[in-house]
mmCIF file of C-alpha atoms and ligand atoms in Angstrom:
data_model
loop_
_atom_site.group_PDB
_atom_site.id
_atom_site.type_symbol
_atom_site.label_atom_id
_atom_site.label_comp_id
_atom_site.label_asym_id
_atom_site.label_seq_id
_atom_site.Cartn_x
_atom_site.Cartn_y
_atom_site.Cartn_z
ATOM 1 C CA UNK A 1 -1.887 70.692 -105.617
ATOM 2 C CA UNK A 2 -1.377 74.061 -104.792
ATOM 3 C CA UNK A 3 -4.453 75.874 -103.287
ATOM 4 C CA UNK A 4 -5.232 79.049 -104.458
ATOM 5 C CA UNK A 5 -4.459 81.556 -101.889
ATOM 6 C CA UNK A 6 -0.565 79.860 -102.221
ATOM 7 C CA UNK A 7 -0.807 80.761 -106.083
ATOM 8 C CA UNK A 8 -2.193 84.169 -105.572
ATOM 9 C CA UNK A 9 1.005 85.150 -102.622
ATOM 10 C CA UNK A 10 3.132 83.325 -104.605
ATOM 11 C CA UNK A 11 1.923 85.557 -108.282
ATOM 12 C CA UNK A 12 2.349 88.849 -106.191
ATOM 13 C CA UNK A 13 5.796 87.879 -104.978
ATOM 14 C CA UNK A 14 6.539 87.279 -108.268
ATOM 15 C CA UNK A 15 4.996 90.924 -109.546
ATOM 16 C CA UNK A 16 8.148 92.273 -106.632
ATOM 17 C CA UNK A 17 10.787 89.790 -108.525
ATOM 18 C CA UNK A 18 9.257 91.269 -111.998
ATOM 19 C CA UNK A 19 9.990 94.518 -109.916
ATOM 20 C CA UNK A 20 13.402 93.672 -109.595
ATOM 21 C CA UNK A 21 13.815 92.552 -112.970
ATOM 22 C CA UNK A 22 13.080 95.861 -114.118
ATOM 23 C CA UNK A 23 16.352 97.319 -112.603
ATOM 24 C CA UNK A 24 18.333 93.905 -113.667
ATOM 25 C CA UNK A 25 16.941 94.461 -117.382
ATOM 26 C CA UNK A 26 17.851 98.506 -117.227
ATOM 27 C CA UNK A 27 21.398 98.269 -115.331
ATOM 28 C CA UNK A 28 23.287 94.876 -116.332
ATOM 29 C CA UNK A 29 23.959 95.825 -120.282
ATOM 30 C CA UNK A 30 25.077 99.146 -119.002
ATOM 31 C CA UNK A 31 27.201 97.832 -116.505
ATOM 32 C CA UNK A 32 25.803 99.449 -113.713
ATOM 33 C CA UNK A 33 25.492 97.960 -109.656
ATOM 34 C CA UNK A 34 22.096 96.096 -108.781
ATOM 35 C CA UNK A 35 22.395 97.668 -105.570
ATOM 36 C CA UNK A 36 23.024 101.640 -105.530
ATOM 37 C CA UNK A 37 22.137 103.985 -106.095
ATOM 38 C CA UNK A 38 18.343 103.213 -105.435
ATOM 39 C CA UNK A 39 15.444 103.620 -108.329
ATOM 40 C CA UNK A 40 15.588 106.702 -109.699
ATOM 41 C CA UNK A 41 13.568 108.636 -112.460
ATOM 42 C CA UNK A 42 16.272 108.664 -115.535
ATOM 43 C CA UNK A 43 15.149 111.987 -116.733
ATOM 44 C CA UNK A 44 15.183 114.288 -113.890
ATOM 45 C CA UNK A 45 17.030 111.992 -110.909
ATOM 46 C CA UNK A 46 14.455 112.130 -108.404
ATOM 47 C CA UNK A 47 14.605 109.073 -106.611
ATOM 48 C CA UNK A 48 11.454 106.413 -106.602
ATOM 49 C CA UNK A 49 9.438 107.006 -102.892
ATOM 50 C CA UNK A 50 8.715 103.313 -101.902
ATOM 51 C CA UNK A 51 4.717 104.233 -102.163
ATOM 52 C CA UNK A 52 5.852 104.953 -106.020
ATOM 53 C CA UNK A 53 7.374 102.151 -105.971
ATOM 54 C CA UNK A 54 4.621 99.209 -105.648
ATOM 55 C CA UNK A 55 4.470 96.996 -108.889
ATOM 56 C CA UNK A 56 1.930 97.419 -111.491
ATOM 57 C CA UNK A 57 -0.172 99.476 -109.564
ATOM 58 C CA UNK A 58 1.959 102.180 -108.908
ATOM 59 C CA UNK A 59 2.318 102.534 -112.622
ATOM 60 C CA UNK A 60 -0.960 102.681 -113.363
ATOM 61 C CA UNK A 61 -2.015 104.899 -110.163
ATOM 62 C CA UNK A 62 0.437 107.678 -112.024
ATOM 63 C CA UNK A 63 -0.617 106.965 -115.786
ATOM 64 C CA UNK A 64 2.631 106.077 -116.510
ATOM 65 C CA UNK A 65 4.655 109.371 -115.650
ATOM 66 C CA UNK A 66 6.988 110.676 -112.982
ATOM 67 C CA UNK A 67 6.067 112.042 -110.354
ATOM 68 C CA UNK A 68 8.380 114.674 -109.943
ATOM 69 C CA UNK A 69 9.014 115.918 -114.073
ATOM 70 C CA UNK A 70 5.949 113.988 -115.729
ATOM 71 C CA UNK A 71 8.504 112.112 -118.210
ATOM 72 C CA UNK A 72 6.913 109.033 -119.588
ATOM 73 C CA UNK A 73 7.458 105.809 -117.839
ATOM 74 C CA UNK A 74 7.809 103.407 -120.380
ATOM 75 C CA UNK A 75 4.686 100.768 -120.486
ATOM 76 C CA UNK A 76 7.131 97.985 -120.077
ATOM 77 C CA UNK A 77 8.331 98.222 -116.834
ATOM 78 C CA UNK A 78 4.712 97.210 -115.722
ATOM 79 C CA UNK A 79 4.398 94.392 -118.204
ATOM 80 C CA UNK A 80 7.494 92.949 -117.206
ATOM 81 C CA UNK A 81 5.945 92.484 -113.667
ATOM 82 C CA UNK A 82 2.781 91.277 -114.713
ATOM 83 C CA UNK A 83 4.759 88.705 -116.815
ATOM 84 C CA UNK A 84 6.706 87.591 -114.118
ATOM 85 C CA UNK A 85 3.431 87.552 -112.086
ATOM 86 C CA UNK A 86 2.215 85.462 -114.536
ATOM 87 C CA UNK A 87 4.994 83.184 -115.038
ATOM 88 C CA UNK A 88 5.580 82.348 -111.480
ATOM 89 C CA UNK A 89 1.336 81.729 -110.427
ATOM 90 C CA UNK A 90 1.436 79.215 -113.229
ATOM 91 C CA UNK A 91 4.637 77.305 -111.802
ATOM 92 C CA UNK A 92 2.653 77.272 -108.481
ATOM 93 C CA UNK A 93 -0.060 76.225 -109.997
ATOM 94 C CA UNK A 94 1.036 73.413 -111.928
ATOM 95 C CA UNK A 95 4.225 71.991 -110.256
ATOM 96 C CA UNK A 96 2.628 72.769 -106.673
ATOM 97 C CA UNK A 97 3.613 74.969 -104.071
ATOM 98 C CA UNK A 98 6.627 72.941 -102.259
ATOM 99 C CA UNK A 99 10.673 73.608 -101.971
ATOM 100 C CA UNK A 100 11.737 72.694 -106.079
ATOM 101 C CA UNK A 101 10.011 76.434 -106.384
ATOM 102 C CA UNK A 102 13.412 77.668 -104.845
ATOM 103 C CA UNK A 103 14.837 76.140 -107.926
ATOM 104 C CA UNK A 104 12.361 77.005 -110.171
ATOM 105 C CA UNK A 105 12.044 81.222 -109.005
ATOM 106 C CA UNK A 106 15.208 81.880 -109.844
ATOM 107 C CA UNK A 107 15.922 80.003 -113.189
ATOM 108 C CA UNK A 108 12.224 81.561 -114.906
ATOM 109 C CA UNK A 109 13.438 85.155 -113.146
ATOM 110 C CA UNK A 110 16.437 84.607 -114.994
ATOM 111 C CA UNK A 111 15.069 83.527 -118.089
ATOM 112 C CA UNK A 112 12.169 86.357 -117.748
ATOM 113 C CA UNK A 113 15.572 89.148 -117.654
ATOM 114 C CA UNK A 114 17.663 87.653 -120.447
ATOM 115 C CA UNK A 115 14.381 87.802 -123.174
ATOM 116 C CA UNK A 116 13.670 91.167 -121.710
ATOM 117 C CA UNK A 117 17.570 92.539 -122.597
ATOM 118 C CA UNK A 118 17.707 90.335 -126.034
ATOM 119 C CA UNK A 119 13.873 92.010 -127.143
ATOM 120 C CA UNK A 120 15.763 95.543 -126.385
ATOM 121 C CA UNK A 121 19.584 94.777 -127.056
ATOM 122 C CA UNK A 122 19.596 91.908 -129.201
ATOM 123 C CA UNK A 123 22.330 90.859 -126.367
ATOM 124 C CA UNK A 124 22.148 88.053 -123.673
ATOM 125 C CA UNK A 125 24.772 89.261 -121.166
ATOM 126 C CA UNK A 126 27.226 86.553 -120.021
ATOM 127 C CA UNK A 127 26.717 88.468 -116.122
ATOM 128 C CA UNK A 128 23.042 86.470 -116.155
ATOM 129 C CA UNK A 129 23.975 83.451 -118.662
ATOM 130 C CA UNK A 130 26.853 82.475 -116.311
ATOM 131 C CA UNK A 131 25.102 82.692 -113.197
ATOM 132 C CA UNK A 132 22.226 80.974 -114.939
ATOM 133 C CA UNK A 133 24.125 78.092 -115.977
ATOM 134 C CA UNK A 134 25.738 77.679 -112.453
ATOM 135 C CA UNK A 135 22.735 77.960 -110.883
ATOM 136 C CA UNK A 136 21.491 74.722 -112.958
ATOM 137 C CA UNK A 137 23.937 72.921 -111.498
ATOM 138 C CA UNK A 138 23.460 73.765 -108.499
ATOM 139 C CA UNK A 139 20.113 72.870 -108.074
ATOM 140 C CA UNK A 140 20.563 69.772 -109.596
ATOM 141 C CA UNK A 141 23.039 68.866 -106.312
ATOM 142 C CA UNK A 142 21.179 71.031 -104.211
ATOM 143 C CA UNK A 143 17.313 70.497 -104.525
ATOM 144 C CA UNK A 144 17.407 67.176 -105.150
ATOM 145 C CA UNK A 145 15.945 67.469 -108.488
ATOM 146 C CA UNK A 146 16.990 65.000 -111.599
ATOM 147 C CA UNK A 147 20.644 63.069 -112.195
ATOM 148 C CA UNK A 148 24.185 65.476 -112.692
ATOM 149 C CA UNK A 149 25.056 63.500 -115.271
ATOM 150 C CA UNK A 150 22.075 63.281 -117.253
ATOM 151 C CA UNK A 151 22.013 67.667 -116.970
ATOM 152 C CA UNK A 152 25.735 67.863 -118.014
ATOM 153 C CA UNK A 153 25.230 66.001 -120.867
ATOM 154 C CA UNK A 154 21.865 68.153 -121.476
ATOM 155 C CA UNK A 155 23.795 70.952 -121.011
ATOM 156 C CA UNK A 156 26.403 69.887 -123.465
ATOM 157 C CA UNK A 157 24.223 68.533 -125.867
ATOM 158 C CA UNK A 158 21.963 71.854 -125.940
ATOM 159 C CA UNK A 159 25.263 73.680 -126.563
ATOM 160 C CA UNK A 160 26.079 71.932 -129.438
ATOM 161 C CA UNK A 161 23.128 71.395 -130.886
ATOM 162 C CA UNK A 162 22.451 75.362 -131.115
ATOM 163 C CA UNK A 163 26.392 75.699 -131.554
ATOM 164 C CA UNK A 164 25.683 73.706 -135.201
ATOM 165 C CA UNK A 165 22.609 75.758 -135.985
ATOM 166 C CA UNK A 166 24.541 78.928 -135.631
ATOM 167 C CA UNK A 167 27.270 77.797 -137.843
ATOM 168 C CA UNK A 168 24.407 76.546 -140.377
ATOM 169 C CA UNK A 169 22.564 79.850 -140.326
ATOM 170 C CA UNK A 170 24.089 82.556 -138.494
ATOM 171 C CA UNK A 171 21.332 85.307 -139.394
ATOM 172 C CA UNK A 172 19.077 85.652 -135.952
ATOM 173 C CA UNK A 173 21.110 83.733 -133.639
ATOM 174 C CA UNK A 174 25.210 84.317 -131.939
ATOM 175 C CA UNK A 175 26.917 82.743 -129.274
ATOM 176 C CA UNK A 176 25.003 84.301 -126.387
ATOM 177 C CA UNK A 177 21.933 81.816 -127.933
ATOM 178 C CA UNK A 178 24.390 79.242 -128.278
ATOM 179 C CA UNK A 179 25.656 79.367 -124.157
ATOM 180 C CA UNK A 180 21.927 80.184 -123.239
ATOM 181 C CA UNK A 181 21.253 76.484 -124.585
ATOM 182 C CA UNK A 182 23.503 74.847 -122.595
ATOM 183 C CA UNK A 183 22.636 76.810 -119.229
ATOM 184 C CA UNK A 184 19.534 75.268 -119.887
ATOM 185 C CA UNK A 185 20.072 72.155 -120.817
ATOM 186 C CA UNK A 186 21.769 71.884 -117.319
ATOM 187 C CA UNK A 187 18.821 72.970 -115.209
ATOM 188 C CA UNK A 188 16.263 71.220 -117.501
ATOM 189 C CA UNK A 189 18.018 68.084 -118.366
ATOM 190 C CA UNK A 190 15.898 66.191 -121.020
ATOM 191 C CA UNK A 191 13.409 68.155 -120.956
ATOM 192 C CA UNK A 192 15.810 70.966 -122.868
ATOM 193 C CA UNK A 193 14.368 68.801 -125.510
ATOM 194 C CA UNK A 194 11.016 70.095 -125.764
ATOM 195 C CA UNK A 195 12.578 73.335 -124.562
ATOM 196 C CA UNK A 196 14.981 73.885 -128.241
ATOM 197 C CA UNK A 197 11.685 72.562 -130.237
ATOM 198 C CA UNK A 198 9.230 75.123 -128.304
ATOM 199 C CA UNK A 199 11.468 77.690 -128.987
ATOM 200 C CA UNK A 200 12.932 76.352 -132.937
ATOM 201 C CA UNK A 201 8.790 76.424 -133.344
ATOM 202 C CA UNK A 202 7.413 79.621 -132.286
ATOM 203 C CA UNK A 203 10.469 81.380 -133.698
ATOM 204 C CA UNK A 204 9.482 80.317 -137.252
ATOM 205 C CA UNK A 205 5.767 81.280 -136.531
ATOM 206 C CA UNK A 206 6.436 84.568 -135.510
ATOM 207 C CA UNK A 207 9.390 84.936 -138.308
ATOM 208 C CA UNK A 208 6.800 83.769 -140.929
ATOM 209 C CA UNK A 209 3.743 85.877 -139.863
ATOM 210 C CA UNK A 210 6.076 88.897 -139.504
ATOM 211 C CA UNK A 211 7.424 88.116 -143.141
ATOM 212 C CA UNK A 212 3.618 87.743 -144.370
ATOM 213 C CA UNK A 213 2.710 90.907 -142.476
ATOM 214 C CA UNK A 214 5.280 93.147 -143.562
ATOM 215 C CA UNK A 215 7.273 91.516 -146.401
ATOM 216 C CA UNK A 216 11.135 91.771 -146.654
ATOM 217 C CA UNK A 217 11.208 94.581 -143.869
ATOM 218 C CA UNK A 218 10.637 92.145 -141.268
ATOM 219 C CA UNK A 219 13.490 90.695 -141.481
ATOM 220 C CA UNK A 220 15.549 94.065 -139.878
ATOM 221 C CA UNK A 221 12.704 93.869 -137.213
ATOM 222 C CA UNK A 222 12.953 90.100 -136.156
ATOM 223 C CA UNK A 223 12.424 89.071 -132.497
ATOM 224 C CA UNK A 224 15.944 88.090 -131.215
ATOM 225 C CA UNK A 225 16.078 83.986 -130.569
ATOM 226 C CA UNK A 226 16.935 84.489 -126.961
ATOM 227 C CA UNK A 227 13.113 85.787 -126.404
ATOM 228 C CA UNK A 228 12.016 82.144 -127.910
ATOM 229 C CA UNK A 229 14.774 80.443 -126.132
ATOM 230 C CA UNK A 230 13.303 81.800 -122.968
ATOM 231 C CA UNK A 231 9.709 80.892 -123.473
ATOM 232 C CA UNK A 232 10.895 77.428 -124.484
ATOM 233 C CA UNK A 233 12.589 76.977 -121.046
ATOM 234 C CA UNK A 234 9.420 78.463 -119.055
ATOM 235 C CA UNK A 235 7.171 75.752 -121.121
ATOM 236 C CA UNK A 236 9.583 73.602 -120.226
ATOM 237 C CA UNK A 237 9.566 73.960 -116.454
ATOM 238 C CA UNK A 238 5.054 73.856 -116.359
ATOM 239 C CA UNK A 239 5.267 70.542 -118.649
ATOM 240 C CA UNK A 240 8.489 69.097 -119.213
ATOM 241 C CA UNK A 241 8.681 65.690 -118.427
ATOM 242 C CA UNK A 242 4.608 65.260 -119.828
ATOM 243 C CA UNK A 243 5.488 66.403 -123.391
ATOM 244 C CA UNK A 244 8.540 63.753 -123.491
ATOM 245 C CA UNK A 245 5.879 61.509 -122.370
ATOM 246 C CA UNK A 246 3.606 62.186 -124.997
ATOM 247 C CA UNK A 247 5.783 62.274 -127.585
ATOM 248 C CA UNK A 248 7.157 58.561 -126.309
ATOM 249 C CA UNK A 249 3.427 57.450 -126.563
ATOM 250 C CA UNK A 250 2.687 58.975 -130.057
ATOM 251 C CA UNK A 251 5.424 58.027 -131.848
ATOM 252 C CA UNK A 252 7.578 55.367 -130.250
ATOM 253 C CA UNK A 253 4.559 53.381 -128.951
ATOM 254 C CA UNK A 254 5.339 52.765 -125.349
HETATM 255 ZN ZN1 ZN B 301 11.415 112.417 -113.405
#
């Protein structure tokens, strides 16, 4: 069990990866370096002064402006880092605070980026999928965690699986859905299972209550799948391996 001064560092280490994020989520679709030039407002230039440039707070400290031209910082940028905050206190706090979190960090950080550019884009750039997908495997060999085999044939069965739905229904979902799958299925292994149906279910709620909400105009508005896909794979990494339990013990009686 992780204590809670571990999941407290650990959450505002995560607000400075969220942090991060933020330029990954702004630069990657536009092609631009990670590295230079350094943060800098995109109205008027001026670049970010590192007391500017402290997560959430900063953004709240200057009501959400620059400080140099008052343009409008847009709310997201904090939200993004108290997501990631969020995401990465919970992993501490239920998988423990031990060395599968240098697995774990970068696959939600990655998953955390790719819903972030799909909600805005309605893209999932192959720049983070790839890497994503490599980085399953190598965490598999590397950290000790799960069988190879059983997370390439995850990895390939994820792929197909959303591969079929896309030829099935196409409307909501591409390839970049389709390749997201599979980089999953080869971190998560099985548990990609509970992963696709987390994802397959709270896509439909939110499709239906937007359709209920605002009738046939939702449908130009819907929430790309790669924002689903993504939550799927952080549910995924807190519970897994318990929800393939339970479903073993509800319905095939073991
Ligand atoms: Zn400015």
């Amino acid at each position: 069990m992780a204590t809670a001064l571990e999941i407290i560092v650990t959450g505002l280490f995560g607000a400075v990866i969220g942090s991060f994020l933020n330029v990954v989520v702004h630069r990657v679709p536009r092609g631009e370096s990670l590295v230079s030039p350094g943060s800098h407002c995109p109205e008027c230039g001026a670049p970010v002064r590192p007391y500017d440039n402290v997560p959430i707070v900063s953004w709240l400290v200057l009501l959400g402006r620059c400080r140099d031209c008052g343009a409008r910082i847009p709310v997201r940028y904090p939200l993004v880092e108290l997501l990631t905050l969020t995401v990465v206190a919970a992993v501490v706090a239920v998988n423990g605070f031990d060395e599968d979190l240098a697995a774990e960090l970068p696959f939600v950080a990655g998953l955390i980026a790719l819903a972030a550019i799909d909600y805005d884009l309605k893209l999932l750039p192959n720049r983070i999928v790839y890497p994503l997908a490599a980085w399953g495997l190598l965490a598999t060999l590397l950290v000790d965690r799960g069988d190879l085999v059983e997370n390439l044939a995850a990895g390939a069965g994820a792929f197909a699986f959303l591969l079929l739905a896309v030829i099935l229904y196409p409307r909501g979902m591409g390839m970049g859905d389709v390749k997201l799958s599979g980089a999953m299925g080869l971190y998560l292994g099985l548990s990609v299972i509970p992963a696709l149906l987390v994802a397959f279910l709270s896509g439909s709620i939110v499709g239906l209550m937007m359709i209920a909400r605002e009738g046939a105009a939702a449908r130009k508005k819907a929430v790309p799948f790669g924002v689903f896909l993504a939550l799927g794979g952080v549910v995924a990494v807190l519970a897994g391996p318990e929800l393939i339990d339970l479903y073993e013990d509800k319905f095939l009686g073991e």
